[in-house]
Amino acid sequence: MTASDLLEVDDLHVDFHTRAGIVHAVRGVSFAMGREKLGIVGESGSGKSMTGRAILRLVAPPGRVRARRLAFEGEDLIAARESRLREIRGKRVSMVMQDPKFSLNPVMTVGRQISEAYSVHARVAAGEARRRALDMLAAVRIRDPERVYDLYPHEVSGGMGQRIMIAMMLIPDPDLLIADEPTSALDVTVQLQVLAILDDLVGRRGMGLIFISHDLNLVASFCDRILIMYGGRIVESCAAGELASARHPYTRGLLECLPRLDEPRDPLPTLKRDPAWLAGKV
């Protein structure tokens, strides 16, 4: 780990012990990152989201997280007590989940939820928490924050719900944000708006960002560096600008499966899988 590293992950495993045997969801993932935008891409079941949850020790039983080293700014997260992890979650490292409908409390107004996310860590008076929540709603470009503050989650659109989630996760001013497919449920226009907000806030605050997505082109245009995952492993790592020159057959296969308006292909090629990829031999 270098002095500039924000997060160090070395030989991370997530195993689920079931009656049918052990399911290896993440297999020996290793990477280090600083205050940069790191993309993690791969198909469903490749271990992207589980890697993000494991970093924050949010894998519920029967899942088990183990690693040779899992450290945030040099602090060992594997050995940390649950009380210490609660201090780190939100305040130092935040995570935006995929769909706000399942992350926001349906019986609390969105403003109260954002205020609570701030007051839990800052321990300020209710009036100050409300003021900061309104400022944060404005920062994520929500018009009329006073009105939105008093709405319930079912009263906001999907795009607004995602902005509210971003506001809630960023209000404690964390050093690292893990965004788990924050734009997958949104239309293209709203996707671009949410990405612009993330880019602006991360850049101005000097944070690190782990951006988890299925969309190769989106990650290549938004992130600084990309990790490609398959079967719980990282099969390739490259700079975002070099994605088109990726060498691993899985990455090449994903790129070839993408439709192109300037190059009609019928039918689109399908991904041919090699068992050696799971063993990490390619």
mmCIF file of C-alpha atoms in Angstrom:
data_model
loop_
_atom_site.group_PDB
_atom_site.id
_atom_site.type_symbol
_atom_site.label_atom_id
_atom_site.label_comp_id
_atom_site.label_asym_id
_atom_site.label_seq_id
_atom_site.Cartn_x
_atom_site.Cartn_y
_atom_site.Cartn_z
ATOM 1 C CA MET A 1 0.000 0.000 0.000
ATOM 2 C CA THR A 2 1.340 3.448 -0.944
ATOM 3 C CA ALA A 3 0.850 6.681 0.938
ATOM 4 C CA SER A 4 -1.675 7.835 -1.679
ATOM 5 C CA ASP A 5 -3.886 4.744 -1.392
ATOM 6 C CA LEU A 6 -7.316 5.332 0.120
ATOM 7 C CA LEU A 7 -8.436 1.705 0.024
ATOM 8 C CA GLU A 8 -6.443 -1.524 -0.125
ATOM 9 C CA VAL A 9 -8.093 -4.850 -0.929
ATOM 10 C CA ASP A 10 -5.880 -7.936 -0.942
ATOM 11 C CA ASP A 11 -7.208 -11.450 -1.604
ATOM 12 C CA LEU A 12 -10.830 -10.669 -0.707
ATOM 13 C CA HIS A 13 -13.217 -13.633 -0.534
ATOM 14 C CA VAL A 14 -16.970 -13.777 0.110
ATOM 15 C CA ASP A 15 -18.304 -17.291 0.745
ATOM 16 C CA PHE A 16 -21.864 -18.419 1.423
ATOM 17 C CA HIS A 17 -22.117 -21.617 3.453
ATOM 18 C CA THR A 18 -25.341 -23.338 2.393
ATOM 19 C CA ARG A 19 -26.820 -26.792 2.795
ATOM 20 C CA ALA A 20 -25.805 -27.567 -0.766
ATOM 21 C CA GLY A 21 -22.203 -26.546 -0.124
ATOM 22 C CA ILE A 22 -20.077 -23.411 -0.216
ATOM 23 C CA VAL A 23 -20.858 -20.787 -2.844
ATOM 24 C CA HIS A 24 -17.832 -18.649 -3.686
ATOM 25 C CA ALA A 25 -19.287 -15.256 -4.632
ATOM 26 C CA VAL A 26 -15.970 -13.342 -4.584
ATOM 27 C CA ARG A 27 -12.704 -15.182 -5.167
ATOM 28 C CA GLY A 28 -9.421 -13.523 -4.342
ATOM 29 C CA VAL A 29 -10.147 -9.951 -5.453
ATOM 30 C CA SER A 30 -7.201 -7.576 -5.024
ATOM 31 C CA PHE A 31 -6.821 -3.890 -5.890
ATOM 32 C CA ALA A 32 -5.796 -0.563 -4.396
ATOM 33 C CA MET A 33 -7.226 2.857 -5.157
ATOM 34 C CA GLY A 34 -6.698 6.475 -4.290
ATOM 35 C CA ARG A 35 -8.974 9.484 -4.689
ATOM 36 C CA GLU A 36 -10.034 8.477 -8.182
ATOM 37 C CA LYS A 37 -13.058 7.123 -10.042
ATOM 38 C CA LEU A 38 -12.721 3.354 -10.235
ATOM 39 C CA GLY A 39 -15.233 1.393 -12.309
ATOM 40 C CA ILE A 40 -16.110 -2.249 -11.658
ATOM 41 C CA VAL A 41 -17.973 -3.933 -14.517
ATOM 42 C CA GLY A 42 -19.203 -7.408 -15.366
ATOM 43 C CA GLU A 43 -22.382 -9.357 -15.940
ATOM 44 C CA SER A 44 -24.956 -10.212 -13.265
ATOM 45 C CA GLY A 45 -23.491 -12.620 -10.713
ATOM 46 C CA SER A 46 -19.891 -11.644 -11.397
ATOM 47 C CA GLY A 47 -19.384 -10.401 -7.817
ATOM 48 C CA LYS A 48 -19.421 -6.626 -8.383
ATOM 49 C CA SER A 49 -22.040 -5.681 -5.807
ATOM 50 C CA MET A 50 -20.829 -8.283 -3.329
ATOM 51 C CA THR A 51 -17.335 -6.780 -3.500
ATOM 52 C CA GLY A 52 -18.771 -3.350 -2.662
ATOM 53 C CA ARG A 53 -20.788 -4.730 0.246
ATOM 54 C CA ALA A 54 -17.815 -6.721 1.544
ATOM 55 C CA ILE A 55 -15.681 -3.583 1.730
ATOM 56 C CA LEU A 56 -18.178 -2.157 4.235
ATOM 57 C CA ARG A 57 -18.670 -5.550 5.925
ATOM 58 C CA LEU A 58 -22.349 -5.521 4.938
ATOM 59 C CA VAL A 59 -22.561 -9.180 3.900
ATOM 60 C CA ALA A 60 -25.220 -10.856 6.040
ATOM 61 C CA PRO A 61 -25.015 -14.484 7.274
ATOM 62 C CA PRO A 62 -24.592 -17.115 5.940
ATOM 63 C CA GLY A 63 -22.109 -15.010 3.983
ATOM 64 C CA ARG A 64 -18.561 -14.745 5.318
ATOM 65 C CA VAL A 65 -15.976 -12.118 4.394
ATOM 66 C CA ARG A 66 -12.275 -12.871 4.630
ATOM 67 C CA ALA A 67 -9.190 -11.207 3.189
ATOM 68 C CA ARG A 68 -5.449 -11.132 3.563
ATOM 69 C CA ARG A 69 -5.877 -7.380 3.980
ATOM 70 C CA LEU A 70 -8.852 -5.026 3.756
ATOM 71 C CA ALA A 71 -7.815 -1.558 4.857
ATOM 72 C CA PHE A 72 -9.257 1.947 4.592
ATOM 73 C CA GLU A 73 -6.612 4.653 5.023
ATOM 74 C CA GLY A 74 -4.440 2.015 6.711
ATOM 75 C CA GLU A 75 -7.116 0.853 9.178
ATOM 76 C CA ASP A 76 -7.866 -2.878 9.147
ATOM 77 C CA LEU A 77 -11.579 -3.343 8.405
ATOM 78 C CA ILE A 78 -11.481 -7.120 8.891
ATOM 79 C CA ALA A 79 -10.302 -6.823 12.494
ATOM 80 C CA ALA A 80 -12.449 -3.764 13.289
ATOM 81 C CA ARG A 81 -15.223 -4.141 15.873
ATOM 82 C CA GLU A 82 -18.816 -3.595 14.804
ATOM 83 C CA SER A 83 -18.960 -0.347 16.814
ATOM 84 C CA ARG A 84 -15.982 0.993 14.869
ATOM 85 C CA LEU A 85 -17.473 -0.134 11.549
ATOM 86 C CA ARG A 86 -20.638 1.829 12.347
ATOM 87 C CA GLU A 87 -18.485 4.935 12.786
ATOM 88 C CA ILE A 88 -16.790 4.367 9.419
ATOM 89 C CA ARG A 89 -19.949 3.548 7.453
ATOM 90 C CA GLY A 90 -21.573 6.708 6.214
ATOM 91 C CA LYS A 91 -19.121 9.122 7.800
ATOM 92 C CA ARG A 92 -15.968 7.872 6.050
ATOM 93 C CA VAL A 93 -17.289 5.414 3.444
ATOM 94 C CA SER A 94 -20.813 5.594 1.993
ATOM 95 C CA MET A 95 -22.694 3.320 -0.394
ATOM 96 C CA VAL A 96 -25.486 4.254 -2.800
ATOM 97 C CA MET A 97 -27.624 1.185 -3.477
ATOM 98 C CA GLN A 98 -29.096 0.275 -6.835
ATOM 99 C CA ASP A 99 -32.763 1.170 -6.392
ATOM 100 C CA PRO A 100 -33.965 3.915 -4.021
ATOM 101 C CA LYS A 101 -37.359 2.205 -3.677
ATOM 102 C CA PHE A 102 -35.704 -0.504 -1.603
ATOM 103 C CA SER A 103 -33.236 1.743 0.245
ATOM 104 C CA LEU A 104 -35.401 4.608 1.469
ATOM 105 C CA ASN A 105 -37.687 4.143 4.460
ATOM 106 C CA PRO A 106 -41.246 4.347 3.089
ATOM 107 C CA VAL A 107 -42.748 5.749 6.326
ATOM 108 C CA MET A 108 -40.284 8.634 6.779
ATOM 109 C CA THR A 109 -40.088 11.802 4.722
ATOM 110 C CA VAL A 110 -36.978 12.010 2.579
ATOM 111 C CA GLY A 111 -35.861 15.172 4.366
ATOM 112 C CA ARG A 112 -36.006 13.509 7.744
ATOM 113 C CA GLN A 113 -33.945 10.598 6.417
ATOM 114 C CA ILE A 114 -31.255 12.905 5.018
ATOM 115 C CA SER A 115 -31.192 14.938 8.261
ATOM 116 C CA GLU A 116 -30.835 11.751 10.284
ATOM 117 C CA ALA A 117 -27.892 10.599 8.131
ATOM 118 C CA TYR A 118 -26.122 13.845 9.056
ATOM 119 C CA SER A 119 -27.099 14.158 12.724
ATOM 120 C CA VAL A 120 -26.076 10.551 13.541
ATOM 121 C CA HIS A 121 -22.475 11.358 12.654
ATOM 122 C CA ALA A 122 -22.254 15.115 13.338
ATOM 123 C CA ARG A 123 -24.448 15.140 16.471
ATOM 124 C CA VAL A 124 -25.952 18.542 15.759
ATOM 125 C CA ALA A 125 -29.284 20.120 16.641
ATOM 126 C CA ALA A 126 -32.352 19.325 14.546
ATOM 127 C CA GLY A 127 -32.422 22.805 13.005
ATOM 128 C CA GLU A 128 -28.823 22.540 11.802
ATOM 129 C CA ALA A 129 -29.453 19.048 10.421
ATOM 130 C CA ARG A 130 -32.453 20.346 8.474
ATOM 131 C CA ARG A 131 -30.462 23.245 7.053
ATOM 132 C CA ARG A 132 -27.677 20.934 5.900
ATOM 133 C CA ALA A 133 -30.220 18.546 4.367
ATOM 134 C CA LEU A 134 -31.799 21.373 2.378
ATOM 135 C CA ASP A 135 -28.356 22.513 1.202
ATOM 136 C CA MET A 136 -27.566 18.948 0.127
ATOM 137 C CA LEU A 137 -30.831 18.632 -1.809
ATOM 138 C CA ALA A 138 -29.889 21.809 -3.641
ATOM 139 C CA ALA A 139 -26.388 20.429 -4.281
ATOM 140 C CA VAL A 140 -27.858 17.414 -6.115
ATOM 141 C CA ARG A 141 -29.865 19.858 -8.247
ATOM 142 C CA ILE A 142 -33.322 19.236 -6.838
ATOM 143 C CA ARG A 143 -35.570 22.223 -7.442
ATOM 144 C CA ASP A 144 -37.628 23.503 -4.519
ATOM 145 C CA PRO A 145 -35.784 21.600 -1.734
ATOM 146 C CA GLU A 146 -38.251 22.857 0.882
ATOM 147 C CA ARG A 147 -41.119 21.059 -0.862
ATOM 148 C CA VAL A 148 -39.171 17.866 -1.572
ATOM 149 C CA TYR A 149 -37.923 17.728 2.033
ATOM 150 C CA ASP A 150 -41.461 16.915 3.232
ATOM 151 C CA LEU A 151 -42.253 14.286 0.576
ATOM 152 C CA TYR A 152 -42.352 10.546 1.167
ATOM 153 C CA PRO A 153 -40.309 8.172 -1.079
ATOM 154 C CA HIS A 154 -43.384 7.027 -3.037
ATOM 155 C CA GLU A 155 -44.078 10.657 -3.978
ATOM 156 C CA VAL A 156 -40.818 11.158 -5.900
ATOM 157 C CA SER A 157 -39.729 9.874 -9.301
ATOM 158 C CA GLY A 158 -36.957 7.317 -9.815
ATOM 159 C CA GLY A 159 -34.449 9.979 -10.868
ATOM 160 C CA MET A 160 -35.290 12.205 -7.916
ATOM 161 C CA GLY A 161 -35.131 9.196 -5.574
ATOM 162 C CA GLN A 162 -31.628 8.423 -6.797
ATOM 163 C CA ARG A 163 -30.561 12.033 -6.235
ATOM 164 C CA ILE A 164 -32.018 11.867 -2.723
ATOM 165 C CA MET A 165 -29.984 8.709 -2.045
ATOM 166 C CA ILE A 166 -26.838 10.459 -3.277
ATOM 167 C CA ALA A 167 -27.610 13.443 -1.025
ATOM 168 C CA MET A 168 -28.112 11.143 1.956
ATOM 169 C CA MET A 169 -24.836 9.293 1.383
ATOM 170 C CA LEU A 170 -22.785 12.442 0.746
ATOM 171 C CA ILE A 171 -24.107 14.651 3.535
ATOM 172 C CA PRO A 172 -21.655 13.228 6.144
ATOM 173 C CA ASP A 173 -18.853 14.238 3.696
ATOM 174 C CA PRO A 174 -17.260 10.775 3.267
ATOM 175 C CA ASP A 175 -13.846 10.127 1.711
ATOM 176 C CA LEU A 176 -15.051 7.189 -0.387
ATOM 177 C CA LEU A 177 -18.382 6.615 -2.134
ATOM 178 C CA ILE A 178 -19.399 3.191 -3.448
ATOM 179 C CA ALA A 179 -22.139 3.618 -6.073
ATOM 180 C CA ASP A 180 -23.821 0.309 -6.914
ATOM 181 C CA GLU A 181 -25.441 0.751 -10.332
ATOM 182 C CA PRO A 182 -26.902 4.135 -9.381
ATOM 183 C CA THR A 183 -28.240 4.783 -12.904
ATOM 184 C CA SER A 184 -29.444 1.348 -14.049
ATOM 185 C CA ALA A 185 -33.148 2.034 -13.342
ATOM 186 C CA LEU A 186 -33.111 5.468 -15.006
ATOM 187 C CA ASP A 187 -33.682 6.608 -18.568
ATOM 188 C CA VAL A 188 -30.740 7.909 -20.566
ATOM 189 C CA THR A 189 -31.405 11.615 -20.008
ATOM 190 C CA VAL A 190 -31.716 11.226 -16.230
ATOM 191 C CA GLN A 191 -28.664 8.928 -16.206
ATOM 192 C CA LEU A 192 -26.541 11.711 -17.654
ATOM 193 C CA GLN A 193 -27.887 14.191 -15.099
ATOM 194 C CA VAL A 194 -27.106 11.882 -12.165
ATOM 195 C CA LEU A 195 -23.612 11.154 -13.529
ATOM 196 C CA ALA A 196 -22.943 14.870 -13.929
ATOM 197 C CA ILE A 197 -23.958 15.422 -10.294
ATOM 198 C CA LEU A 198 -21.700 12.595 -9.091
ATOM 199 C CA ASP A 199 -18.785 13.829 -11.191
ATOM 200 C CA ASP A 200 -19.163 17.370 -9.906
ATOM 201 C CA LEU A 201 -19.513 16.431 -6.227
ATOM 202 C CA VAL A 202 -16.713 13.840 -6.265
ATOM 203 C CA GLY A 203 -14.395 16.246 -8.077
ATOM 204 C CA ARG A 204 -15.089 19.215 -5.806
ATOM 205 C CA ARG A 205 -14.800 17.168 -2.609
ATOM 206 C CA GLY A 206 -11.693 15.232 -3.682
ATOM 207 C CA MET A 207 -13.314 11.886 -2.883
ATOM 208 C CA GLY A 208 -12.686 8.371 -4.139
ATOM 209 C CA LEU A 209 -15.502 6.694 -6.080
ATOM 210 C CA ILE A 210 -16.154 3.025 -6.828
ATOM 211 C CA PHE A 211 -18.712 2.952 -9.640
ATOM 212 C CA ILE A 212 -20.333 -0.476 -10.145
ATOM 213 C CA SER A 213 -22.132 -1.000 -13.446
ATOM 214 C CA HIS A 214 -23.068 -3.363 -16.279
ATOM 215 C CA ASP A 215 -22.501 -0.639 -18.869
ATOM 216 C CA LEU A 216 -18.991 -0.818 -20.346
ATOM 217 C CA ASN A 217 -19.308 2.326 -22.442
ATOM 218 C CA LEU A 218 -20.746 4.316 -19.545
ATOM 219 C CA VAL A 219 -17.918 3.307 -17.208
ATOM 220 C CA ALA A 220 -15.272 3.958 -19.874
ATOM 221 C CA SER A 221 -16.566 7.505 -20.383
ATOM 222 C CA PHE A 222 -17.001 8.299 -16.680
ATOM 223 C CA CYS A 223 -14.229 6.551 -14.721
ATOM 224 C CA ASP A 224 -10.435 6.824 -14.593
ATOM 225 C CA ARG A 225 -9.724 3.103 -14.278
ATOM 226 C CA ILE A 226 -11.739 -0.096 -14.808
ATOM 227 C CA LEU A 227 -11.755 -3.553 -13.218
ATOM 228 C CA ILE A 228 -13.475 -6.333 -15.212
ATOM 229 C CA MET A 229 -15.002 -9.096 -13.069
ATOM 230 C CA TYR A 230 -16.075 -12.612 -14.063
ATOM 231 C CA GLY A 231 -17.103 -15.431 -11.757
ATOM 232 C CA GLY A 232 -16.051 -13.537 -8.624
ATOM 233 C CA ARG A 233 -12.577 -12.705 -9.959
ATOM 234 C CA ILE A 234 -10.935 -9.682 -11.509
ATOM 235 C CA VAL A 235 -9.878 -10.911 -14.942
ATOM 236 C CA GLU A 236 -8.551 -7.609 -16.267
ATOM 237 C CA SER A 237 -7.656 -4.093 -15.140
ATOM 238 C CA CYS A 238 -7.033 -1.159 -17.442
ATOM 239 C CA ALA A 239 -7.210 2.602 -17.767
ATOM 240 C CA ALA A 240 -10.662 3.701 -18.913
ATOM 241 C CA GLY A 241 -9.253 5.176 -22.100
ATOM 242 C CA GLU A 242 -7.643 1.853 -22.996
ATOM 243 C CA LEU A 243 -10.780 -0.304 -22.699
ATOM 244 C CA ALA A 244 -11.085 -0.692 -26.474
ATOM 245 C CA SER A 245 -7.637 -2.342 -26.433
ATOM 246 C CA ALA A 246 -8.501 -4.838 -23.662
ATOM 247 C CA ARG A 247 -6.935 -8.266 -24.151
ATOM 248 C CA HIS A 248 -8.819 -10.753 -21.987
ATOM 249 C CA PRO A 249 -11.251 -12.868 -24.064
ATOM 250 C CA TYR A 250 -14.106 -12.141 -21.624
ATOM 251 C CA THR A 251 -13.643 -8.370 -21.959
ATOM 252 C CA ARG A 252 -13.292 -8.714 -25.730
ATOM 253 C CA GLY A 253 -16.468 -10.798 -25.787
ATOM 254 C CA LEU A 254 -18.426 -8.178 -23.829
ATOM 255 C CA LEU A 255 -17.233 -5.447 -26.174
ATOM 256 C CA GLU A 256 -18.112 -7.462 -29.256
ATOM 257 C CA CYS A 257 -21.649 -8.099 -27.940
ATOM 258 C CA LEU A 258 -22.428 -4.385 -27.834
ATOM 259 C CA PRO A 259 -24.659 -3.181 -30.702
ATOM 260 C CA ARG A 260 -23.331 -0.280 -32.774
ATOM 261 C CA LEU A 261 -25.452 2.107 -34.806
ATOM 262 C CA ASP A 262 -22.591 2.780 -37.242
ATOM 263 C CA GLU A 263 -21.869 -0.922 -37.787
ATOM 264 C CA PRO A 264 -25.028 -3.013 -38.291
ATOM 265 C CA ARG A 265 -24.504 -6.652 -37.322
ATOM 266 C CA ASP A 266 -27.135 -9.331 -37.522
ATOM 267 C CA PRO A 267 -27.089 -11.378 -35.455
ATOM 268 C CA LEU A 268 -24.950 -9.969 -32.630
ATOM 269 C CA PRO A 269 -22.205 -12.402 -31.564
ATOM 270 C CA THR A 270 -22.679 -14.338 -28.331
ATOM 271 C CA LEU A 271 -20.120 -14.696 -25.577
ATOM 272 C CA LYS A 272 -18.243 -18.003 -25.688
ATOM 273 C CA ARG A 273 -17.154 -18.884 -22.158
ATOM 274 C CA ASP A 274 -14.016 -20.769 -21.217
ATOM 275 C CA PRO A 275 -13.911 -22.777 -17.922
ATOM 276 C CA ALA A 276 -10.327 -21.564 -17.508
ATOM 277 C CA TRP A 277 -11.658 -18.062 -16.763
ATOM 278 C CA LEU A 278 -13.168 -19.282 -13.488
ATOM 279 C CA ALA A 279 -9.859 -20.798 -12.486
ATOM 280 C CA GLY A 280 -8.056 -17.539 -13.259
ATOM 281 C CA LYS A 281 -5.786 -19.244 -15.780
ATOM 282 C CA VAL A 282 -6.324 -16.765 -18.606
#
